[in-house]
Amino acid sequence: MYRNPVIPGFNPDPSICHVGDRYYIVTSTFEYFPGVTIWESKDLMNWSYCDSVLKTESHLDLDRSPDSLGLYAATIRHHNGRFYMVTTNKYKKFNFVVSAEDIHGPWTEPKFIWQTGIDPSLFFTEDGRCFYTSNGETDPYTKSRGIFGAFINPDTGEMLE
């Protein structure tokens, strides 16, 4: 038997990855510190609090962030022995990526991705390249939105050709 929701409390925008015998979910934390909550499970039904990704002031600039802004829609991935987490600081209008060998950290300092937008994600290709996507405004007059995508270096945030 399991309960619904399987993760108690307020945990919007979940992103999941599977490593070994564990599943990890990260969720949005908006203007709250520490940032980006990590949940852990072995069976996808019983979840427990694991840790938070952004635990230091240098990781997370929420200065003057109003209610319901801050960190949106984090994504977690695992590739070649490292965890990668990418998210949007909606109030500050930037995206960034951090990484760690262990889910409990230490996590690297944020590497900024100089492309506006929300709901960022990472995809690692079979040849090891990292593809970044986000949803952004394409026309400030009509407020139309589009998908942005580019290969990046996830260790620096730099966009590649």
JSON list of N, CA and C in Angstrom, two decimals, residues 7 19 99 113 121-122:
[
{"chain": "A", "resi": 7, "resn": "ILE", "atom": "N", "xyz": [4.99, 11.89, -2.04]},
{"chain": "A", "resi": 7, "resn": "ILE", "atom": "CA", "xyz": [5.89, 12.80, -1.33]},
{"chain": "A", "resi": 7, "resn": "ILE", "atom": "C", "xyz": [5.00, 13.81, -0.61]},
{"chain": "A", "resi": 19, "resn": "VAL", "atom": "N", "xyz": [19.70, 6.08, -10.19]},
{"chain": "A", "resi": 19, "resn": "VAL", "atom": "CA", "xyz": [21.12, 5.76, -10.08]},
{"chain": "A", "resi": 19, "resn": "VAL", "atom": "C", "xyz": [21.25, 4.53, -9.19]},
{"chain": "A", "resi": 99, "resn": "SER", "atom": "N", "xyz": [27.01, 20.71, -9.93]},
{"chain": "A", "resi": 99, "resn": "SER", "atom": "CA", "xyz": [27.23, 19.26, -10.02]},
{"chain": "A", "resi": 99, "resn": "SER", "atom": "C", "xyz": [27.94, 18.75, -8.77]},
{"chain": "A", "resi": 113, "resn": "ILE", "atom": "N", "xyz": [24.31, 29.95, -17.05]},
{"chain": "A", "resi": 113, "resn": "ILE", "atom": "CA", "xyz": [24.01, 29.72, -18.47]},
{"chain": "A", "resi": 113, "resn": "ILE", "atom": "C", "xyz": [23.35, 31.00, -18.95]},
{"chain": "A", "resi": 121, "resn": "SER", "atom": "N", "xyz": [16.37, 22.08, -18.78]},
{"chain": "A", "resi": 121, "resn": "SER", "atom": "CA", "xyz": [16.61, 20.65, -18.68]},
{"chain": "A", "resi": 121, "resn": "SER", "atom": "C", "xyz": [17.93, 20.31, -19.35]},
{"chain": "A", "resi": 122, "resn": "LEU", "atom": "N", "xyz": [18.48, 19.16, -18.99]},
{"chain": "A", "resi": 122, "resn": "LEU", "atom": "CA", "xyz": [19.73, 18.66, -19.57]},
{"chain": "A", "resi": 122, "resn": "LEU", "atom": "C", "xyz": [19.48, 17.27, -20.13]}
]
